[in-house]
Coordinates of C-alpha atoms in Angstrom, one line a residue:
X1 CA 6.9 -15.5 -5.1
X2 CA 4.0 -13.3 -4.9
X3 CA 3.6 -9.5 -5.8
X4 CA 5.1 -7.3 -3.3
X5 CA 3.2 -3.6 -3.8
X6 CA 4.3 -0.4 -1.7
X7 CA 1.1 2.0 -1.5
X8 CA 3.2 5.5 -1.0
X9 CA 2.9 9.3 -1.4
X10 CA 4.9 11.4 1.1
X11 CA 1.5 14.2 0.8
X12 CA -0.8 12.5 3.6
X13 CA -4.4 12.7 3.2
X14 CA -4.3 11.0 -0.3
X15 CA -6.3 7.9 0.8
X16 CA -3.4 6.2 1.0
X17 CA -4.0 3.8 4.2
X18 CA -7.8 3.5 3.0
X19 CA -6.2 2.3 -0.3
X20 CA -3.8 -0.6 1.6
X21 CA -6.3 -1.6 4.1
X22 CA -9.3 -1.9 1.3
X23 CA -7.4 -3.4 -1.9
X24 CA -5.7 -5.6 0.6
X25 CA -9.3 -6.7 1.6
X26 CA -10.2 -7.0 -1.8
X27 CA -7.7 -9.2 -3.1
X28 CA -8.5 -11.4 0.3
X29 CA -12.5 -11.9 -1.0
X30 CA -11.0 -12.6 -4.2
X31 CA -9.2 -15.7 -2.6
X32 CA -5.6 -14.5 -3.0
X33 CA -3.5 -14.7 -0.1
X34 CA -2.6 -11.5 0.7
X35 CA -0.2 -9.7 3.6
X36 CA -0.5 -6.3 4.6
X37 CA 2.4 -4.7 6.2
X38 CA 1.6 -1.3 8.3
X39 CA 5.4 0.4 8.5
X40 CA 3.6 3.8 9.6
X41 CA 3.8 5.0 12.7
X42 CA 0.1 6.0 13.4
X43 CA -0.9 2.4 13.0
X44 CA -4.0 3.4 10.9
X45 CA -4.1 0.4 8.7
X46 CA -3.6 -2.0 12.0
X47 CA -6.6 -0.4 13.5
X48 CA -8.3 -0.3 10.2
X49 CA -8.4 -4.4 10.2
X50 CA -9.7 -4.4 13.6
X51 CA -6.3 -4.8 15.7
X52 CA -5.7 -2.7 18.4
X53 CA -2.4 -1.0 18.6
X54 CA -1.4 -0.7 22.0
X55 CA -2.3 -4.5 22.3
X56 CA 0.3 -5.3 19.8
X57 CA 3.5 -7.3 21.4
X58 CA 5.2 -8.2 18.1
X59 CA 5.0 -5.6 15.5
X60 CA 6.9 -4.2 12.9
X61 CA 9.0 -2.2 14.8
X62 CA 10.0 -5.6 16.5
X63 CA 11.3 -7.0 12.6
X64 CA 13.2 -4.1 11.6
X65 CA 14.5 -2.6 15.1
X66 CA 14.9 -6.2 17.0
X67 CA 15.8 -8.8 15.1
X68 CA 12.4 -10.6 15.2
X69 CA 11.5 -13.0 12.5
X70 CA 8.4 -11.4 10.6
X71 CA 6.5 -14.6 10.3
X72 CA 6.1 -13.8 14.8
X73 CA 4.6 -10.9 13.8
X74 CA 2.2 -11.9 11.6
X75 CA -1.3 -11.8 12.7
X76 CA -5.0 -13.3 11.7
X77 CA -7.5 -11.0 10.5
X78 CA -11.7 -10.8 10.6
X79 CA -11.2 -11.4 6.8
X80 CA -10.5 -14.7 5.1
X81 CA -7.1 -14.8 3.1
X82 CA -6.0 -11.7 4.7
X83 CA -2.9 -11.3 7.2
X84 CA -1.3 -8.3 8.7
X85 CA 2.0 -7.4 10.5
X86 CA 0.8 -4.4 12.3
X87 CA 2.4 -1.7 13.4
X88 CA 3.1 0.4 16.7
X89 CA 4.0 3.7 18.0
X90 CA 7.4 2.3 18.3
X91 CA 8.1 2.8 15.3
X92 CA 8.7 6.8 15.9
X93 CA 12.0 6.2 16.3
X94 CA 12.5 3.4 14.6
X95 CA 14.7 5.3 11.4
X96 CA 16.8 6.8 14.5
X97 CA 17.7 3.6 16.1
X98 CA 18.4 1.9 12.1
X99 CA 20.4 4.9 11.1
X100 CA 24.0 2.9 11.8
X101 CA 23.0 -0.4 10.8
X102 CA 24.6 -2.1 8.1
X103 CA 22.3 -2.5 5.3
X104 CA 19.9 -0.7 6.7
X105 CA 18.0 0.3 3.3
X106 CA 17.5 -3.3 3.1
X107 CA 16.4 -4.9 6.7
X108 CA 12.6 -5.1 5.1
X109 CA 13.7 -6.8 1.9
X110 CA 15.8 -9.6 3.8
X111 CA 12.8 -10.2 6.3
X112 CA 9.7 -10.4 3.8
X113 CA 12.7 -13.1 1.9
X114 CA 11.4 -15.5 5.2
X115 CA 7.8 -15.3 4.1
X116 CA 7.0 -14.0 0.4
X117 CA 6.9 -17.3 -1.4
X118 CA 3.3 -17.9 1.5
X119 CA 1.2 -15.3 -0.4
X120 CA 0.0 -14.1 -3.7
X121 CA 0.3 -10.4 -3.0
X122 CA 1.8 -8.5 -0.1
X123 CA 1.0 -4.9 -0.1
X124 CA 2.8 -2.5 2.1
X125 CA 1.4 0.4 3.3
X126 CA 4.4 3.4 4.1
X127 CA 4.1 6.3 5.9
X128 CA 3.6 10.0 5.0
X129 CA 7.8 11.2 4.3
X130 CA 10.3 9.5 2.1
X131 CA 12.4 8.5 5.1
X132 CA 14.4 5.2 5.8
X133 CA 11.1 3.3 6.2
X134 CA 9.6 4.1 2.9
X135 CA 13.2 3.4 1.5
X136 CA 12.9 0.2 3.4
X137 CA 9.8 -0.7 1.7
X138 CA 10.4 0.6 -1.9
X139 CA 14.0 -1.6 -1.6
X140 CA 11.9 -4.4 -1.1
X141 CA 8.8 -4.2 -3.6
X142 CA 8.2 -5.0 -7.0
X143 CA 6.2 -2.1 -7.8
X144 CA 4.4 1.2 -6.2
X145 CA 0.9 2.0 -6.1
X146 CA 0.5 6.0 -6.0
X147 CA -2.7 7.3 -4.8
X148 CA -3.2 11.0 -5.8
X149 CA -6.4 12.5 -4.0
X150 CA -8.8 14.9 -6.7
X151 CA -8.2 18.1 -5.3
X152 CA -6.2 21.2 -5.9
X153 CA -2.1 20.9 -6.2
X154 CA -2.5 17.2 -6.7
X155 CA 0.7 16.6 -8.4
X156 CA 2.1 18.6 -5.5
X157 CA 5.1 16.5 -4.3
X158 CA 4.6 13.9 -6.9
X159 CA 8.6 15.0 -8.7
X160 CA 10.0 13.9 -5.3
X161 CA 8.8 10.9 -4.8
X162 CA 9.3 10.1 -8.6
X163 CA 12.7 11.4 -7.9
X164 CA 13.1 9.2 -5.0
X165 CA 11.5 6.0 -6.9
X166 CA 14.5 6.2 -9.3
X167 CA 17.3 6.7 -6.5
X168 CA 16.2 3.7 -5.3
X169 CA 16.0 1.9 -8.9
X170 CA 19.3 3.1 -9.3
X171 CA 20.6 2.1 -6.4
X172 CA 18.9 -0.3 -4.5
X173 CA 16.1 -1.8 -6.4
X174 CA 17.0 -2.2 -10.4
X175 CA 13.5 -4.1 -11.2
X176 CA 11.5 -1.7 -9.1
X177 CA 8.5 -0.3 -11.1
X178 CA 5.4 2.0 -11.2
X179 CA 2.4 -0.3 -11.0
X180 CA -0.4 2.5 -11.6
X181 CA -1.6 6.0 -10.1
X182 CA -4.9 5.6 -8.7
X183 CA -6.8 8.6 -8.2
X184 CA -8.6 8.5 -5.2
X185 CA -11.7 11.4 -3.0
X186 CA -13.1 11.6 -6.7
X187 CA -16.5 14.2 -6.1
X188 CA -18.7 13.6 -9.1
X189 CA -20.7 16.8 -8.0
X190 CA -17.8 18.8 -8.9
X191 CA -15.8 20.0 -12.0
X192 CA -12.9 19.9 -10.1
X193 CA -12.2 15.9 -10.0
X194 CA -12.9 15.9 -13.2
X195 CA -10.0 18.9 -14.2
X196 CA -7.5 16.9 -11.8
X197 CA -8.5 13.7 -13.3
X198 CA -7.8 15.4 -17.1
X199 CA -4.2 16.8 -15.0
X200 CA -3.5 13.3 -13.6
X201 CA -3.9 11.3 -17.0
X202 CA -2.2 14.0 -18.9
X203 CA 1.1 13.9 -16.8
X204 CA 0.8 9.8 -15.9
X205 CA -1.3 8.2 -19.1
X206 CA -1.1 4.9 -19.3
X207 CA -0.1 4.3 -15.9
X208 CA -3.1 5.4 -14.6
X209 CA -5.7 2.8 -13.2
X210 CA -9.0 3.0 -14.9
X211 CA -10.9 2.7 -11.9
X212 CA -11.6 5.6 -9.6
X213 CA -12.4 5.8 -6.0
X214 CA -15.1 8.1 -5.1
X215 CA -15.9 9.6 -2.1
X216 CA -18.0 7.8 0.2
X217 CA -19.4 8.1 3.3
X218 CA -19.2 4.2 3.9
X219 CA -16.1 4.1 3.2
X220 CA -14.8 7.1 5.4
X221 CA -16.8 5.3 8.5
X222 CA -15.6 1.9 8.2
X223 CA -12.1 2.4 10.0
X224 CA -13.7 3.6 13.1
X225 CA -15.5 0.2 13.2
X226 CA -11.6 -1.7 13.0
X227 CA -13.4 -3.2 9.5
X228 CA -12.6 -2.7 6.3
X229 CA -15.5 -1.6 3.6
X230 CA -16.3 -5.0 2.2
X231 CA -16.4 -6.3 6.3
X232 CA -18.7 -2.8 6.8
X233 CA -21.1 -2.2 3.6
X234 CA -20.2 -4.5 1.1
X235 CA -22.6 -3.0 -1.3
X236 CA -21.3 0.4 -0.9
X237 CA -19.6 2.2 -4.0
X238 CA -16.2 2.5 -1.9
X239 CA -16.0 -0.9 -1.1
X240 CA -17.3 -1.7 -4.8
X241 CA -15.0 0.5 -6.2
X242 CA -11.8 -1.1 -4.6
X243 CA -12.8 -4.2 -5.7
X244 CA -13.1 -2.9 -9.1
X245 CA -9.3 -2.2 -8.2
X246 CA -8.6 -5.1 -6.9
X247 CA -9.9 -7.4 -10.2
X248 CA -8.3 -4.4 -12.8
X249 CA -4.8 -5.1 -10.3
X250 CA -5.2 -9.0 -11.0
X251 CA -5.7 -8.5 -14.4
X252 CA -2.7 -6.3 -15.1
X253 CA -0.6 -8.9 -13.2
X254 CA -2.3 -11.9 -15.5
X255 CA 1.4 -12.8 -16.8
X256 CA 2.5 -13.2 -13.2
X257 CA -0.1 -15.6 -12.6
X258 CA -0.2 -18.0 -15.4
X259 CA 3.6 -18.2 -14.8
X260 CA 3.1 -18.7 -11.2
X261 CA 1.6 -21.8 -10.2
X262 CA 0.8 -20.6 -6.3
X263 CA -0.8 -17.3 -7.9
X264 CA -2.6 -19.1 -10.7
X265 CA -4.5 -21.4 -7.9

């Protein structure tokens, strides 16, 4: 089974769709069979591969709402390697309509059970609240990726979602784990990054990623184009920068893949 990764922070604005749609990319050029899951409402990261939203027939919504079997959702992308099970403005009410299910924490985790075992990483981008559908994906991942953007009150929030992370350990998800904190909108003009940088590391420490995603002006364009950065600029620093992420990800997952002879291919 591959590496199932939640990208979450209930703060919006933290880079957190650019982080799912780009590392997923990423890990695609590196040849790893990857699946990105878009369980937000606004459907950024479904645009952001180049899928239109309102075209979508079989979405997410359809899996956790419906009763569809994820692999019908599951569609091609512009970029080798890399799949997506997009999402819809459905969704809005899709915590409403799951509120009396049985199990409902756990609809996610028993759908991606169909389909994990086909890719090397599966990376799941949630939406901007701690609601049912982040519980939904936290229940079912191995790990959480928390971007924190470089500005003022950046640990703002953080304690909740921390908070919530061990609810769901608790209760839910015993082996689920902090994989890093990637800091993310990093200025080099300014002092400021670099005093939230100093704030991050001294509150996170080893659980920070080393690499850093800067702004970029590349980067910020390519959604609008339905492409990811390596599919817009390639050579551009944010596109370099999450595959920086991408390789320093691999590598900190190296036991998982000489133990796992789909990964290790």
């Amino acid at each position: 089974m591959g590496k199932i990764i939640s990208v979450a922070n209930q703060k919006g604005g933290v880079g957190k769709t650019t982080t799912s749609i780009n590392l997923a990319a990423s890990l695609a050029a590196l040849e790893h069979s990857t699946l990105v899951i878009d369980i937000d409402p606004q459907s950024n990261t479904t645009s952001g591969v180049g899928i239109e939203p309102k075209s979508v027939t079989s979405s997410i919504y359809e899996v956790m709402v419906g009763g569809t079997e994820i692999r019908d959702a599951i569609r091609e992308t512009e970029v080798p390697y890399l799949q997506i099970v997009p999402s819809h403005i459905h969704l809005v009410g899709a915590e409403i309509e799951m509120i009396d299910r049985e199990h409902r924490e756990r609809i996610l985790k028993k759908a991606l059970e169909e389909v994990a075992d086909d890719y090397d990483f599966v990376i799941i981008d949630c939406p901007p609240s701690l609601g049912l559908l982040t519980i939904n994906a936290l229940t079912a991942s191995n790990s959480v990726l928390i971007p924190v953007q470089c500005e003022y009150f950046a640990l703002e929030g953080l304690g909740q979602l921390l908070n919530t992370i061990k609810i769901v350990r608790q209760h839910l998800n015993t082996s689920l784990e902090i994989e890093g904190v990637l800091l993310t909108m990093y200025d080099t003009r300014t002092r400021l990054s670099d005093q939230v940088a100093q704030e991050v590391k001294r509150y996170f420490d080893s659980r920070m990623f080393n690499t850093i995603i800067t702004r970029n002006v590349r980067l910020a364009e390519a959604p609008s184009f339905g492409k990811p950065a390596l599919m817009y600029d390639a050579t551009s620093t944010g596109a370099q920068n999450y595959l920086a992420l991408a390789r320093e990800l691999i590598h900190r997952n190296r036991k998982l893949f000489r133990d796992s002879p789909v990964l290790a291919g």
